[in-house]
PDB file of C-alpha atoms in Angstrom:
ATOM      1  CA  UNK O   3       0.000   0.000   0.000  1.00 45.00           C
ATOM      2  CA  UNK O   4       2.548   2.184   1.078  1.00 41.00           C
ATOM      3  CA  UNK O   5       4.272   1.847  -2.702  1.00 43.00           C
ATOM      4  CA  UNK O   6       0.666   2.696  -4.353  1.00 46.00           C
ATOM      5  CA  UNK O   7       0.737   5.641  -2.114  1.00 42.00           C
ATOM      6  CA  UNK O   8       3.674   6.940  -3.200  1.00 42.00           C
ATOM      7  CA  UNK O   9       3.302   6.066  -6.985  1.00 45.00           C
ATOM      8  CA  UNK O  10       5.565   3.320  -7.349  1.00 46.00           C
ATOM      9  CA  UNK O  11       4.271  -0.151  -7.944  1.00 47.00           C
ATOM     10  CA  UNK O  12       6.389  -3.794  -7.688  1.00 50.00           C
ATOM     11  CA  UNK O  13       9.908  -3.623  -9.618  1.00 52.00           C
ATOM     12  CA  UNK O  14       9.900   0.335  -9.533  1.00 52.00           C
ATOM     13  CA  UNK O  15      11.974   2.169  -7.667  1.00 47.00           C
ATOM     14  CA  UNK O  16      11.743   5.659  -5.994  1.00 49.00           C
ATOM     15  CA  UNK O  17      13.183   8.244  -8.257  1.00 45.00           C
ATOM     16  CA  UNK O  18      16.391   9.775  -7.827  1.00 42.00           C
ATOM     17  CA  UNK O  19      15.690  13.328  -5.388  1.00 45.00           C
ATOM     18  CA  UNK O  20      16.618  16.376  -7.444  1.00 39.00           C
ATOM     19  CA  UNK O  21      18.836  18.957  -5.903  1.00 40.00           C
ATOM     20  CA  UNK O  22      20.315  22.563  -6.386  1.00 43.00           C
ATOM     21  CA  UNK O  23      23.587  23.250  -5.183  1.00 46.00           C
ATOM     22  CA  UNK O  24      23.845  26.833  -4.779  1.00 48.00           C
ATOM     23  CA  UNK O  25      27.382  28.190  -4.392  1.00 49.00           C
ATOM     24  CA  UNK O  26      29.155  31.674  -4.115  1.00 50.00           C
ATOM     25  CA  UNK O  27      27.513  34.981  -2.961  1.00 55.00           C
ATOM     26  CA  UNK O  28      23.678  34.824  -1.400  1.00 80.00           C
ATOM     27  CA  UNK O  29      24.301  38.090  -0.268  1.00 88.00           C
ATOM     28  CA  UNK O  30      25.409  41.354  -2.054  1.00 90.00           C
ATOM     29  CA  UNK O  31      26.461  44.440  -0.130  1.00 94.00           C
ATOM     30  CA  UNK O  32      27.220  48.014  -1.117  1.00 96.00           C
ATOM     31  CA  UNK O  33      27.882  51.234   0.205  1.00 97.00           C
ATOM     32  CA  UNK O  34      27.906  54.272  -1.838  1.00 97.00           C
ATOM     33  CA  UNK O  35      28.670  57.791  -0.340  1.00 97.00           C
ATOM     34  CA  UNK O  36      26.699  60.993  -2.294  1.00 97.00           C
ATOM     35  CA  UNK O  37      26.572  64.452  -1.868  1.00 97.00           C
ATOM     36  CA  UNK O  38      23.113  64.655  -1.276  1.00 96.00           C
ATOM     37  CA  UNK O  39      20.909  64.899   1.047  1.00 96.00           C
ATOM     38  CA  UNK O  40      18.844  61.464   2.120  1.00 96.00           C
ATOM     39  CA  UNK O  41      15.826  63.629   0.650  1.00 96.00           C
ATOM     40  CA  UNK O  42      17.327  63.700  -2.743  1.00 96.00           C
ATOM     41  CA  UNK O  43      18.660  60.478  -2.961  1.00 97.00           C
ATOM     42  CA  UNK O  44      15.566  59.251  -1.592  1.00 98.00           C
ATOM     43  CA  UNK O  45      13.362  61.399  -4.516  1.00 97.00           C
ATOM     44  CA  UNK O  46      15.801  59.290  -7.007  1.00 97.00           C
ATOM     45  CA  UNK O  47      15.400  56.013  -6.066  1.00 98.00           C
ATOM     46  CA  UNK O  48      11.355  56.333  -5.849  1.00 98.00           C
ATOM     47  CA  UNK O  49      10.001  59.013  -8.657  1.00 96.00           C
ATOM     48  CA  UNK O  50      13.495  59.635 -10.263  1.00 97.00           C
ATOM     49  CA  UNK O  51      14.475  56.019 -11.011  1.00 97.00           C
ATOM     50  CA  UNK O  52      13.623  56.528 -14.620  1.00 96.00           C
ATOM     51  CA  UNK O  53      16.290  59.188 -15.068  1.00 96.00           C
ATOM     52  CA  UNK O  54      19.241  56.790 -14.216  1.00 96.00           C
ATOM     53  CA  UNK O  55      17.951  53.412 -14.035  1.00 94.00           C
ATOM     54  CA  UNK O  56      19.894  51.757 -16.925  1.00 90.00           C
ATOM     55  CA  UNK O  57      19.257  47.975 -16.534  1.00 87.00           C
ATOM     56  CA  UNK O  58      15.816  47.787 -19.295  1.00 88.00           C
ATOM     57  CA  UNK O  59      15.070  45.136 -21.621  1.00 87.00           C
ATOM     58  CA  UNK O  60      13.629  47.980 -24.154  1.00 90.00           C
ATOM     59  CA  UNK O  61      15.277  51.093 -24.749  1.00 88.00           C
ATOM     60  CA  UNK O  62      11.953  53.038 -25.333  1.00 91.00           C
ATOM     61  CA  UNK O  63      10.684  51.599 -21.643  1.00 94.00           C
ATOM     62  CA  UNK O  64       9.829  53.190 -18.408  1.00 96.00           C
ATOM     63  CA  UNK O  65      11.105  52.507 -15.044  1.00 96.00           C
ATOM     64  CA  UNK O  66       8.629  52.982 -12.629  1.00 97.00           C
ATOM     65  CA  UNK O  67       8.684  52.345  -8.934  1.00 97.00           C
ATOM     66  CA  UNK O  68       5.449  53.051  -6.958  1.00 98.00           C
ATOM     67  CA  UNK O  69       6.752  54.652  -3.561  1.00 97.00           C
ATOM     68  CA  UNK O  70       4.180  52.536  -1.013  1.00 98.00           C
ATOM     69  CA  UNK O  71       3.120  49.521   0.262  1.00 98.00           C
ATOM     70  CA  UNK O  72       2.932  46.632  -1.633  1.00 98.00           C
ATOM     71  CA  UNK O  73       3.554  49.197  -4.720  1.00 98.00           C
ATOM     72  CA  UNK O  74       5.147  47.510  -7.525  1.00 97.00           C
ATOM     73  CA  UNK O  75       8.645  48.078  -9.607  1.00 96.00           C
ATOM     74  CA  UNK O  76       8.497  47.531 -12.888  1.00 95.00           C
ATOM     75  CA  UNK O  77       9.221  48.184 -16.354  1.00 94.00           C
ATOM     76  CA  UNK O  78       6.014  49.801 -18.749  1.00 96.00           C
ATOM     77  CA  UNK O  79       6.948  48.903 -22.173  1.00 95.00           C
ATOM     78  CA  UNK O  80       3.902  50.742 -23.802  1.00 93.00           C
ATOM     79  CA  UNK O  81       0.620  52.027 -22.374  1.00 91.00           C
ATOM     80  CA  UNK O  82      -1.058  49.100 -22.746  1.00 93.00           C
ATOM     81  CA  UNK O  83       0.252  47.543 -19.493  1.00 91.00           C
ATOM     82  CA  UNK O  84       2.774  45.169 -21.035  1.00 94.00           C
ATOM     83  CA  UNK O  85       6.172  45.370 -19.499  1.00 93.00           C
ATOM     84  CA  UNK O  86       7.977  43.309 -16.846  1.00 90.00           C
ATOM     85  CA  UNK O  87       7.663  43.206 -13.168  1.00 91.00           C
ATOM     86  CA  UNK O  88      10.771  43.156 -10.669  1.00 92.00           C
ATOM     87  CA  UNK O  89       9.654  43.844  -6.662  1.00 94.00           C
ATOM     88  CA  UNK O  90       6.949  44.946  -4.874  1.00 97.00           C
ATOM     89  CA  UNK O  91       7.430  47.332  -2.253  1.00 98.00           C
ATOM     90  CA  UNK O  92       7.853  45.655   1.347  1.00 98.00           C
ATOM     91  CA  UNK O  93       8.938  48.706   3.291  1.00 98.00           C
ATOM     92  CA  UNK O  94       9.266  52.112   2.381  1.00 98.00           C
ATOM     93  CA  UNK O  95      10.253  54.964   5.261  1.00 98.00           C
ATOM     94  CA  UNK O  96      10.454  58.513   3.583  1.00 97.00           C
ATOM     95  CA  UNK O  97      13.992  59.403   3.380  1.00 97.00           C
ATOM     96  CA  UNK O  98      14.936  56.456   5.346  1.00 98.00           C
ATOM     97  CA  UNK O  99      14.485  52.733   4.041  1.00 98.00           C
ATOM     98  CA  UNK O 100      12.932  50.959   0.875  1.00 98.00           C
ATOM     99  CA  UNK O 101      12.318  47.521   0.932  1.00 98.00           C
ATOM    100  CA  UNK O 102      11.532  45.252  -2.512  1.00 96.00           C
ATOM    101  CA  UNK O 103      10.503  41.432  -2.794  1.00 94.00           C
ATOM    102  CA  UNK O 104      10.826  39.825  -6.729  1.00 90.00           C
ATOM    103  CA  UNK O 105      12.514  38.019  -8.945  1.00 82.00           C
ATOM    104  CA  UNK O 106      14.251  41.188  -9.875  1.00 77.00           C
ATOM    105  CA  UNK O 107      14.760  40.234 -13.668  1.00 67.00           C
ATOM    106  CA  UNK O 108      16.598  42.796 -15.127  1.00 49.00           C
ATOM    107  CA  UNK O 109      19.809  40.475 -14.700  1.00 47.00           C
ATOM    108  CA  UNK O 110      18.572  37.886 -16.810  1.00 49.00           C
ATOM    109  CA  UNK O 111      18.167  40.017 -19.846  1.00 44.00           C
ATOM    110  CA  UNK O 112      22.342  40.799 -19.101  1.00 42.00           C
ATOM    111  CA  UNK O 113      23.391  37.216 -17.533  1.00 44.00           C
ATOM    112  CA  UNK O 114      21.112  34.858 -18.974  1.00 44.00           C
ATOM    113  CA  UNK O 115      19.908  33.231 -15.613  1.00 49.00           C
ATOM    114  CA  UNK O 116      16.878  33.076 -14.037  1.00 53.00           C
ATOM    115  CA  UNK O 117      17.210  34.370 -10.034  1.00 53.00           C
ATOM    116  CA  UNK O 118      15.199  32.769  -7.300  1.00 63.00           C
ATOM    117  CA  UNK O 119      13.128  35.340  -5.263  1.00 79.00           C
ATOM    118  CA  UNK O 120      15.458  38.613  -3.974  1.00 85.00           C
ATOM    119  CA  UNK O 121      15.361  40.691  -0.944  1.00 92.00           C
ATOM    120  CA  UNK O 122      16.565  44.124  -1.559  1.00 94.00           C
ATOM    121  CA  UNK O 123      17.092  46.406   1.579  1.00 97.00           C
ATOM    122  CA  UNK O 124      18.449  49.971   1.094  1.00 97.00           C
ATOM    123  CA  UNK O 125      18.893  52.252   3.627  1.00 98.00           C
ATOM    124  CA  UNK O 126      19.721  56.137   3.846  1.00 98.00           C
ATOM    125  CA  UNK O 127      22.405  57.382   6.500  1.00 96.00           C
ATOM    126  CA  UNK O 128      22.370  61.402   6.531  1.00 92.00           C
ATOM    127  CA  UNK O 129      25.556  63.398   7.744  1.00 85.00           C
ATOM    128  CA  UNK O 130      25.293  66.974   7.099  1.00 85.00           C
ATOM    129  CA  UNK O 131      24.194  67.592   3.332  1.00 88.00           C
ATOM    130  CA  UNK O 132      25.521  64.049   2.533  1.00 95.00           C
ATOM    131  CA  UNK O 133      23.679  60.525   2.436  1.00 97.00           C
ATOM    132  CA  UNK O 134      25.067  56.924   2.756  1.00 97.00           C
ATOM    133  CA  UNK O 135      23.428  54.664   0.922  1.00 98.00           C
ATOM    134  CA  UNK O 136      23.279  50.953   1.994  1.00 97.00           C
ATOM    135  CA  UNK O 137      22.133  48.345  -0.262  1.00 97.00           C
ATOM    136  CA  UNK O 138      21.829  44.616   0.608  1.00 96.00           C
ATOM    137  CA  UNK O 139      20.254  42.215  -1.898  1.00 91.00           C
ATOM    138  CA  UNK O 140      19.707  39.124  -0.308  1.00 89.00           C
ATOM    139  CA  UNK O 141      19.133  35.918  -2.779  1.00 81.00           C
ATOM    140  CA  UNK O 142      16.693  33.535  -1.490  1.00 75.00           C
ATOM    141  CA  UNK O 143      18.181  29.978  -1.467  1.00 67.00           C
ATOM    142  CA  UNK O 144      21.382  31.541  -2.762  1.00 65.00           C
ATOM    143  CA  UNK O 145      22.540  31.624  -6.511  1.00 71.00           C
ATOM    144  CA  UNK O 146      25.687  30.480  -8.593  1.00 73.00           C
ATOM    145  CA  UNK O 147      28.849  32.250  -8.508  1.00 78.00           C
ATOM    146  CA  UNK O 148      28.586  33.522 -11.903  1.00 78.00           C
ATOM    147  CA  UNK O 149      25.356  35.301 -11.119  1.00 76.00           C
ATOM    148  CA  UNK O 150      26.086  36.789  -7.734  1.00 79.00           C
ATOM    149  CA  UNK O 151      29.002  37.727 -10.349  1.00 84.00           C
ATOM    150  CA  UNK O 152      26.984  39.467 -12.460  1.00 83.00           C
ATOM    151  CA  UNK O 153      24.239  40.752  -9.938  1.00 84.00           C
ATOM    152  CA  UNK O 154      26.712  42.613  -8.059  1.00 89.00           C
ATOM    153  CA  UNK O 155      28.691  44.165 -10.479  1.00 92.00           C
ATOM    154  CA  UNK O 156      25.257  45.531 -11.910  1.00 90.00           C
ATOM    155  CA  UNK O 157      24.042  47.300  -8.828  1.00 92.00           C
ATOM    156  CA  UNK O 158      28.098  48.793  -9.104  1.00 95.00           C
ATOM    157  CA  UNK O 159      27.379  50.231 -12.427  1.00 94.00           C
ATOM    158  CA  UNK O 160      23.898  51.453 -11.324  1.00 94.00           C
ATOM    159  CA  UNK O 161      24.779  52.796  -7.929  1.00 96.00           C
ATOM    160  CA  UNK O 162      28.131  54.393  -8.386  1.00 96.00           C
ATOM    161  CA  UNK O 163      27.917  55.358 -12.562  1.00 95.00           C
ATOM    162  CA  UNK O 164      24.195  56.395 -12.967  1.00 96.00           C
ATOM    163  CA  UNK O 165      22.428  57.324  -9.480  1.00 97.00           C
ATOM    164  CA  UNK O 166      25.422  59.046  -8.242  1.00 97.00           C
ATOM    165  CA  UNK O 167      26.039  61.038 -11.145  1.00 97.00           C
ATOM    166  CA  UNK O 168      22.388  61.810 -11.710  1.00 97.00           C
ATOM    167  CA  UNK O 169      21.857  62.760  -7.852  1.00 96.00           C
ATOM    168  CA  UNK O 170      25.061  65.125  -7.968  1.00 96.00           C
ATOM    169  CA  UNK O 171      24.987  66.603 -11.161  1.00 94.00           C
ATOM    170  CA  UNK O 172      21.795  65.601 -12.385  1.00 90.00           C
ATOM    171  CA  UNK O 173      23.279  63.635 -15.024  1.00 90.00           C
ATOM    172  CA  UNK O 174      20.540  61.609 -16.833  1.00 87.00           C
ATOM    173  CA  UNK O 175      21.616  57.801 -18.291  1.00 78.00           C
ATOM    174  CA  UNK O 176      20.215  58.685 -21.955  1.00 72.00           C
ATOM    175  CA  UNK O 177      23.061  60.935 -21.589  1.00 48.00           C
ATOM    176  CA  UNK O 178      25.836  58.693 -21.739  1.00 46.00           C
ATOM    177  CA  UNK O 179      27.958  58.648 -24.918  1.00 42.00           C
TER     178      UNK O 179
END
């Protein structure tokens, strides 16, 4: 009976468990330093993000992040509500913290991998006119070296070459040569 139950009948035997061996980084962490105040940086990263947000899968899209509660990130590549979407908002503190939960595709159309379900965290420290930003995306289950790779040198290029720039000198990312 206990062989019915399980789907096997005389002569078969159980199938072979499949497994995922995750190795290398389940964790990113970066720390960028701007000369701007939490407020600003804070403005970029919610109703800015289209200005400097380079990672799209169409040129012609828009980034759009939705700054509350369960409000989703994504990627509009018309008006007709076709597009791709990344996170929802988890948390989101004015000047303070955002929170996202997704699959946060935008490396697979750069790595060719699929990610398992991310946890980003980023948090603003203010000191004087200037703002810390923390970021810590958290893979769930962990990934492959070669995409942790990949992940983290992308938020690099999109922390320190596009928000930066477009938070102190209003540099834009259709802008670069």
């Amino acid at each position: 009976r206990l062989m019915d139950v399980m789907g096997l009948f005389s002569g078969q035997t159980q199938p072979a468990q499949m497994s995922i061996t995750t190795v290398g980084p389940a964790l990113i962490e970066q720390t960028v330093d701007l000369q701007a105040s939490s407020a600003q940086v804070f403005e970029a990263l919610t109703s800015g993000i289209d200005n400097w947000w380079n990672q799209r899968a169409l040129a012609d899209s828009q980034i759009i992040l939705e700054p509350y509660v369960n409000g989703r990130f994504y990627e509009a590549f018309n008006a007709n509500g076709q597009g791709i979407l990344y996170a929802y908002v988890t948390t989101i503190i004015q000047d303070l913290e955002i929170r996202l939960q997704g699959t946060l595709e935008f490396s697979e159309h750069f790595a060719n991998v699929s990610l398992p379900e991310n946890f980003v965290h980023i948090t603003l420290e203010s000191q004087d006119n200037d703002s810390k930003l923390l970021l810590r995306n958290h893979f769930h289950g962990g990934t492959d070296k070669a995409t942790g790779d990949i992940c983290n040198q992308r938020w690099h290029i999109l922390l320190n070459q596009h928000l930066k720039p477009y938070v102190e000198e209003g540099i834009l990312f259709e802008d670069d040569p």
